[in-house]
XYZ file of C-alpha atoms in Angstrom:
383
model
C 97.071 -260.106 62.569
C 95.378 -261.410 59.511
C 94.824 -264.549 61.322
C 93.391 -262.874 64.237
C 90.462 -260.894 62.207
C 89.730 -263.820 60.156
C 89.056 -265.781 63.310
C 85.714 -263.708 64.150
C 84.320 -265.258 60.504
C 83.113 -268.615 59.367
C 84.212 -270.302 56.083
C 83.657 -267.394 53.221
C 80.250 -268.321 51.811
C 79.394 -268.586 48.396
C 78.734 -265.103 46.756
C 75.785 -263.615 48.069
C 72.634 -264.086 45.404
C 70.820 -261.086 47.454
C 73.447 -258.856 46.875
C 73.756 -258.893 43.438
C 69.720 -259.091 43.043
C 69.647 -255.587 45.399
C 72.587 -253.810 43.043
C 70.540 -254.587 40.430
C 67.265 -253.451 41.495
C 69.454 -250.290 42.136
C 70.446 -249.760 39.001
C 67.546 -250.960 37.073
C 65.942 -247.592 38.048
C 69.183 -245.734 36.261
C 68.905 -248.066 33.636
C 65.178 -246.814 32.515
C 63.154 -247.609 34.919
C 62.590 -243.910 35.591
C 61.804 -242.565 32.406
C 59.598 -245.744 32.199
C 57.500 -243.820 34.910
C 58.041 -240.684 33.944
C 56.813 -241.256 30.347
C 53.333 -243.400 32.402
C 52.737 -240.347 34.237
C 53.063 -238.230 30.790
C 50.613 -240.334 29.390
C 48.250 -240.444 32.093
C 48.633 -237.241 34.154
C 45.506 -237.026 36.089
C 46.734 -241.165 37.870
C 47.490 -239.160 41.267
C 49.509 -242.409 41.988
C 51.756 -242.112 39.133
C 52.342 -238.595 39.585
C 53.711 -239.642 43.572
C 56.054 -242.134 41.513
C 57.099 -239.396 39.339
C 57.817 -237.020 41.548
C 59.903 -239.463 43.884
C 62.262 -240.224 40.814
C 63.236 -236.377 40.226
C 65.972 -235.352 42.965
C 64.636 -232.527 45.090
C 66.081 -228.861 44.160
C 68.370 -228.849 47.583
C 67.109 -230.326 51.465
C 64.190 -232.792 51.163
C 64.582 -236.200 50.334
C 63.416 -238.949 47.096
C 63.408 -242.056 46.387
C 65.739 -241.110 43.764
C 68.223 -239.794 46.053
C 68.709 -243.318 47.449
C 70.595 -245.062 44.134
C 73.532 -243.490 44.603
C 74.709 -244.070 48.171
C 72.858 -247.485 48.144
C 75.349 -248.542 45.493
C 77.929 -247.239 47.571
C 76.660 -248.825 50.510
C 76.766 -252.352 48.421
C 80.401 -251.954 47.612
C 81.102 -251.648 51.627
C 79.249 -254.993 52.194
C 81.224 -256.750 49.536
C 84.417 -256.062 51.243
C 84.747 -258.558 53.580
C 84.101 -261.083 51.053
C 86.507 -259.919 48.606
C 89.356 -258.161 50.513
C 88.380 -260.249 53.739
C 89.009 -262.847 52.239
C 92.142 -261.859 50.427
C 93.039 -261.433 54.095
C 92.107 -264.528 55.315
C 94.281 -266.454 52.818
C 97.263 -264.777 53.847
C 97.851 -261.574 51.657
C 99.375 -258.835 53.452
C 97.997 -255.752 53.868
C 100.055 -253.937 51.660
C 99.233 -255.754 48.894
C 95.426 -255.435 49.212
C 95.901 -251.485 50.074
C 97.769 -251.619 46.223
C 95.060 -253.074 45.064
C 92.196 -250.698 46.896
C 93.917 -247.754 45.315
C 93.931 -249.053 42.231
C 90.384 -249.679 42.515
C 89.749 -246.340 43.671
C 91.520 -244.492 41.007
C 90.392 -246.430 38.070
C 86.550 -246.052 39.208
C 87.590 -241.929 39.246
C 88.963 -242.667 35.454
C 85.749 -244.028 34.761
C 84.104 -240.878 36.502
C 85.898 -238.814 34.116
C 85.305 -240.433 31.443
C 81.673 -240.724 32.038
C 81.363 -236.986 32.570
C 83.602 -235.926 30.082
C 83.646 -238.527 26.906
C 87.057 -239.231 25.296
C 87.777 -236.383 23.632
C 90.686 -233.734 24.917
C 89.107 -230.822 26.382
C 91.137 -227.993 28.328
C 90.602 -228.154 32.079
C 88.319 -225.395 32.185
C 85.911 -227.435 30.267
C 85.922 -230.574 32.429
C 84.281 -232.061 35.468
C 86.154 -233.696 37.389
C 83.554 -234.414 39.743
C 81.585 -237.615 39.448
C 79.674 -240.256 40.528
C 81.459 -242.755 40.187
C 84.801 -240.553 40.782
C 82.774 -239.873 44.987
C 82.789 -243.828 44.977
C 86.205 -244.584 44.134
C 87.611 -242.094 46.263
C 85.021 -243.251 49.441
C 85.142 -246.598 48.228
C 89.062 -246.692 48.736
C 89.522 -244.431 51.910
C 86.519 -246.682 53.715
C 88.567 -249.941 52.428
C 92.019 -248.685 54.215
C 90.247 -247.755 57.659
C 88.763 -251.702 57.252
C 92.521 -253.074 56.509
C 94.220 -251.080 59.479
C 91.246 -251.035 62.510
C 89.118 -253.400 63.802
C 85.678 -253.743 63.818
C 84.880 -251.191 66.951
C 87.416 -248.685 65.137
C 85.437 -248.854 62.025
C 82.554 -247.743 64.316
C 84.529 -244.746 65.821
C 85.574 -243.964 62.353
C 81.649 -243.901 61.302
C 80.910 -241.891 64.004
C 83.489 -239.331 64.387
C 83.077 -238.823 60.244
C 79.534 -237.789 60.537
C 79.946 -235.261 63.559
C 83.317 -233.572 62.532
C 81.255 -232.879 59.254
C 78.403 -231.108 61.190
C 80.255 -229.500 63.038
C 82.546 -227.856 60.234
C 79.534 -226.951 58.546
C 77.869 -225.860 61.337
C 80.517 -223.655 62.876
C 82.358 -222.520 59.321
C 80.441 -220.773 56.072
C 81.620 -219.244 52.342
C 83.221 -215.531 52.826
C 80.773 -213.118 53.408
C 78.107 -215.609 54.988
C 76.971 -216.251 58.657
C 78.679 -219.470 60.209
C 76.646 -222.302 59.866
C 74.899 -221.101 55.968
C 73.984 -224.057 54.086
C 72.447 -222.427 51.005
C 74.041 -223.426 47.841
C 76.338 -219.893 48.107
C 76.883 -220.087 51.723
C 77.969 -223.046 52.910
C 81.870 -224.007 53.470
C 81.904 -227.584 51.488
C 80.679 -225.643 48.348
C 82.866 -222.762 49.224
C 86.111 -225.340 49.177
C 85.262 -227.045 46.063
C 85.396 -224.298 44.619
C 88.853 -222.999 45.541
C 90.498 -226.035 44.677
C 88.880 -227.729 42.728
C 90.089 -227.329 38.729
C 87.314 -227.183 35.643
C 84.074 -226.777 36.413
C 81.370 -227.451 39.144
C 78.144 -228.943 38.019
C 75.405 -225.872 39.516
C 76.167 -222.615 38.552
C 75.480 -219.374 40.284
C 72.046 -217.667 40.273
C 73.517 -215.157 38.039
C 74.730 -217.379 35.275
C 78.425 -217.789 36.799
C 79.873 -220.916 36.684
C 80.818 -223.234 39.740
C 78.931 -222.423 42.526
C 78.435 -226.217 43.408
C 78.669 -229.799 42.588
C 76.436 -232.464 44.185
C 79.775 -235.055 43.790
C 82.216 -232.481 45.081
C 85.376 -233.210 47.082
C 84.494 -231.810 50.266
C 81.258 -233.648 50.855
C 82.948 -236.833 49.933
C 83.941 -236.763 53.740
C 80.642 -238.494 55.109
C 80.954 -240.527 52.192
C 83.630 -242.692 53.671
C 80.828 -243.558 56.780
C 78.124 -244.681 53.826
C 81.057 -247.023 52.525
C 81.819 -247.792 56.085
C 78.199 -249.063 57.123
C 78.601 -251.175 54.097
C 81.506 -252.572 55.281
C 79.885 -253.278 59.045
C 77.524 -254.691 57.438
C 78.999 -257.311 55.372
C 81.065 -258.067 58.223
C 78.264 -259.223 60.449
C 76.729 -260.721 57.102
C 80.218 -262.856 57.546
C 79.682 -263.952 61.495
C 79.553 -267.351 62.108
C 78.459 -266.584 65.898
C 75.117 -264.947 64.499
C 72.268 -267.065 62.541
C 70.921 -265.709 59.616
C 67.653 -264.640 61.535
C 69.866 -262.739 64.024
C 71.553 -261.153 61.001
C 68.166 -259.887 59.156
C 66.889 -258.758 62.782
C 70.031 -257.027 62.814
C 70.307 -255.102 59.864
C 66.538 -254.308 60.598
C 66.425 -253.420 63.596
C 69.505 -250.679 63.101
C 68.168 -249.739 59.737
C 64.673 -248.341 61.675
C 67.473 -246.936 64.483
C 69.344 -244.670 61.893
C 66.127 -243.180 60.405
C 64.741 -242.167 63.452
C 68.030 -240.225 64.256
C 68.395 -239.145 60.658
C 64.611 -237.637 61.528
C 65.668 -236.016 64.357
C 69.281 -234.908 63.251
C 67.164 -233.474 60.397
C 66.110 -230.276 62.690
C 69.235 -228.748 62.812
C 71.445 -230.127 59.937
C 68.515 -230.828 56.966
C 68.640 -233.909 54.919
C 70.158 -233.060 52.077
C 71.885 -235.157 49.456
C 73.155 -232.129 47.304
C 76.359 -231.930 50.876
C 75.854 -235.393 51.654
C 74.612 -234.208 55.179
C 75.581 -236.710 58.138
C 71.499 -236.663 58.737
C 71.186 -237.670 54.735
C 74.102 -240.276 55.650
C 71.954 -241.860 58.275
C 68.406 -241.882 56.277
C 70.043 -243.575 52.932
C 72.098 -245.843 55.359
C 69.173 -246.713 57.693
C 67.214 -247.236 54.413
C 69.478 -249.443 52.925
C 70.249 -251.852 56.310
C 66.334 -252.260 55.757
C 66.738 -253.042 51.666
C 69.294 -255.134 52.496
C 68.135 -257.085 55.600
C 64.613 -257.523 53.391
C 66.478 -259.048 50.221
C 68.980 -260.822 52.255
C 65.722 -262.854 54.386
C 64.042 -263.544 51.028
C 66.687 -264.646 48.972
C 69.473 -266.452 50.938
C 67.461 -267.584 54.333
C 64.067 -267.997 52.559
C 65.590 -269.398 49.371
C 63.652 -267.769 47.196
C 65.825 -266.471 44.392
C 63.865 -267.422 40.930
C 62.107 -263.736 41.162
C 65.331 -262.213 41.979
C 67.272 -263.346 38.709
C 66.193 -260.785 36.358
C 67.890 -258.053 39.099
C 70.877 -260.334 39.134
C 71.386 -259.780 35.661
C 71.643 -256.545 36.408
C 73.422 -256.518 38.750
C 76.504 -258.789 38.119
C 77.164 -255.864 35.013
C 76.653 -252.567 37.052
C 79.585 -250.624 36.053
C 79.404 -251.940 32.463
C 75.698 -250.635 31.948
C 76.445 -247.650 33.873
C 79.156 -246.654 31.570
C 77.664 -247.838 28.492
C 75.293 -245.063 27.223
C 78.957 -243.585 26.534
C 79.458 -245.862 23.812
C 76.255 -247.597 22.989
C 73.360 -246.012 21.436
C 70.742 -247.266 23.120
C 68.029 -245.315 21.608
C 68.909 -246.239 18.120
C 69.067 -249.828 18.899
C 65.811 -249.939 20.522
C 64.799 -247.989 17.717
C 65.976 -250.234 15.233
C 63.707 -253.412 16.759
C 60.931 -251.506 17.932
C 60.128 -248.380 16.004
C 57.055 -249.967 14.071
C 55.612 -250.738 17.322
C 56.137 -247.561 18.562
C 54.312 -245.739 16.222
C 51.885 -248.421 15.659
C 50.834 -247.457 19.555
C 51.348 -243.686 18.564
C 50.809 -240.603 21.188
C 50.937 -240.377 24.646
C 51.589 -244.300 24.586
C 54.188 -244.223 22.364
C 56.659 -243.526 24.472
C 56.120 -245.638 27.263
C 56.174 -248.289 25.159
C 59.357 -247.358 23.963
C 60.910 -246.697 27.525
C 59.712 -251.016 27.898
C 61.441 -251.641 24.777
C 64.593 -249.715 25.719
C 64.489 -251.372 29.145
C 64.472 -254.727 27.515
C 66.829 -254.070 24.937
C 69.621 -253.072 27.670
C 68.731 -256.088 29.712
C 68.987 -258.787 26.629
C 72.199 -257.284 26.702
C 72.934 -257.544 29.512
C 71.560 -261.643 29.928
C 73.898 -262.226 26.940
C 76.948 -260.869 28.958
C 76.049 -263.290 31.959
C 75.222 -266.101 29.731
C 78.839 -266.030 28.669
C 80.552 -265.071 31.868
C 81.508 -261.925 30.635
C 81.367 -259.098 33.583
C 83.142 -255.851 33.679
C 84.984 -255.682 36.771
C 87.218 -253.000 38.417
């Protein structure tokens, strides 16, 4: 069977440069660039340009949509699309799948421990006072469920599964609601993905109630992790066709184009009756970040590997080749009293409002010196 699904690919190709440079443009926005923008549009806050920026990096308070919104499932997405290179080709060497559905898990769970522990810090805490909700906790558990539908279907079935994900979660939350609310609510209070997180859910949900009580929602909670799996899974599609010999590269970037503009014009449209929203991971939010990222991807992937341009691309590279290690680092690196350290003469030398955007450069360059010196000596924190 192995065999047989390896047979639709050509040789595994090298790693690809473009994805690396496009998970670290992704997280070189969570890495600073955002209060690099935000501190520009303190300084200068009649630029009406800057202020757009600024806005676009703050998540909206529930439907709507930002540029900001996009980090999260784009990373997501990117995990999909390295799984044919990296389980696919665990495949194609002859592993069964039982041993690469060991090793998903294990994936999976340790990028929840990571959640945790990112949420949480190290210290014991009684389970009232933790979240077990995370971001990286709703991309282990996607990340894993999306990987076992990709080692047990075939390519059409992965399409099904994308599919039938997205309208089985309309439809509960169109037809369903919290106690007490009309069917279809999907106000904070009201709706039913909210309402199971927290029944079951143990410690505490992120958004409290109106009122001051606590766990009325969480943004990374269990139930919206459902539509989830279909972000992972469009990852996954994609890499695979990223892996077909029968397509050339141009047919691949028209490709991924082509069905990017597709999904946001039906995200646009799906928008009427089931609002974007990236607070329940809507199936019409799942289609916007997804379309958005087929175009990201398509763009980076034309430049980079068919153009050959990848000089501009390295200092994203940097980036991302480390993603989970800078992610998790403001944990256990103080970043501010580093950059502090080095730069605190020319901070104040600047002074007010420019102070601090000079500081947010420093701080950005401080964590990717870091970073460099990591890749320099092969060092990369991999789960």
């Amino acid at each position: 069977m192995a065999q047989t699904q390896a047979d639709d690919f050509q040789q595994t190709p090298t790693r690809l440069y473009s994805l690396d440079a496009l998970r670290g443009f992704d997280m070189f926005w969570i890495m600073g660039a955002d209060a690099l923008f935000q501190s520009l549009h303190e300084a200068a806050p009649n630029s009406g340009i800057l202020k757009a920026i600024a806005d676009q990096l703050e998540h909206p308070l529930w439907n709507g949509f930002h540029f900001y919104d996009l980090i999260f499932p784009l990373f997501l997405f990117m995990a999909g699309v390295s799984t044919p290179f990296s389980v696919g080709r665990e495949l194609e060497k002859g592993k069964t799948r039982s041993q690469l559905l060991l090793r998903v898990v294990k994936r999976g769970l340790i990028l929840v421990i990571l959640g945790l522990i990112a949420n949480n810090g190290l210290q014991l805490r009684s389970i009232a006072d933790i979240r077990f909700p995370s971001v990286l906790g709703r991309i282990g558990i996607a990340y894993m469920l999306a990987n076992i539908i990709y080692l047990y279907s075939k390519e059409i079935a992965q399409m099904i599964w994308f599919w039938a994900l997205l309208i089985g979660y309309w439809l509960l939350l169109k037809f369903t609601s919290a106690p007490g609310f009309h069917p279809g609510d999907l106000t904070p209070e009201g709706n039913f993905a909210s309402y199971i997180d927290r029944t079951i859910l143990p410690g505490h949900l992120y958004v409290p109630f109106p009122d001051g009580r606590p766990n009325m929602h969480d943004p990374e909670g269990l139930f919206s992790t459902i539509p989830a799996i279909s972000t992972g899974l469009l990852g996954i599609l994609t890499g695979i066709t990223l892996k077909k010999h029968t397509l050339t590269q141009i047919q691949k970037t028209g490709r991924m184009a082509i069905v990017g503009v597709i999904f946001i014009i039906l995200a646009l449209i799906w928008n009427f009756d089931f609002p974007i929203n990236k607070n329940l991971w809507t199936s019409s939010f799942v289609l916007l970040v997804g379309g958005i990222s087929l175009l990201l991807m398509s763009l980076f992937y034309y430049v980079i590997d068919v153009l050959g341009y990848q000089k501009w691309a390295f200092f994203f590279r940097v980036i991302g080749m480390n993603s989970i290690l800078i992610y998790m680092s403001g944990k256990f690196i103080k970043w501010e009293y580093t950059t502090n350290a080095f730069f605190k003469w020319l901070i104040q030398w600047v002074g007010t409002p420019w102070g601090a955007v000079v500081f947010a450069v420093c701080l950005l360059l401080i964590k990717w010196l870091f970073l460099h010196f990591m890749y320099k000596k092969k060092v990369f924190l991999r789960v």
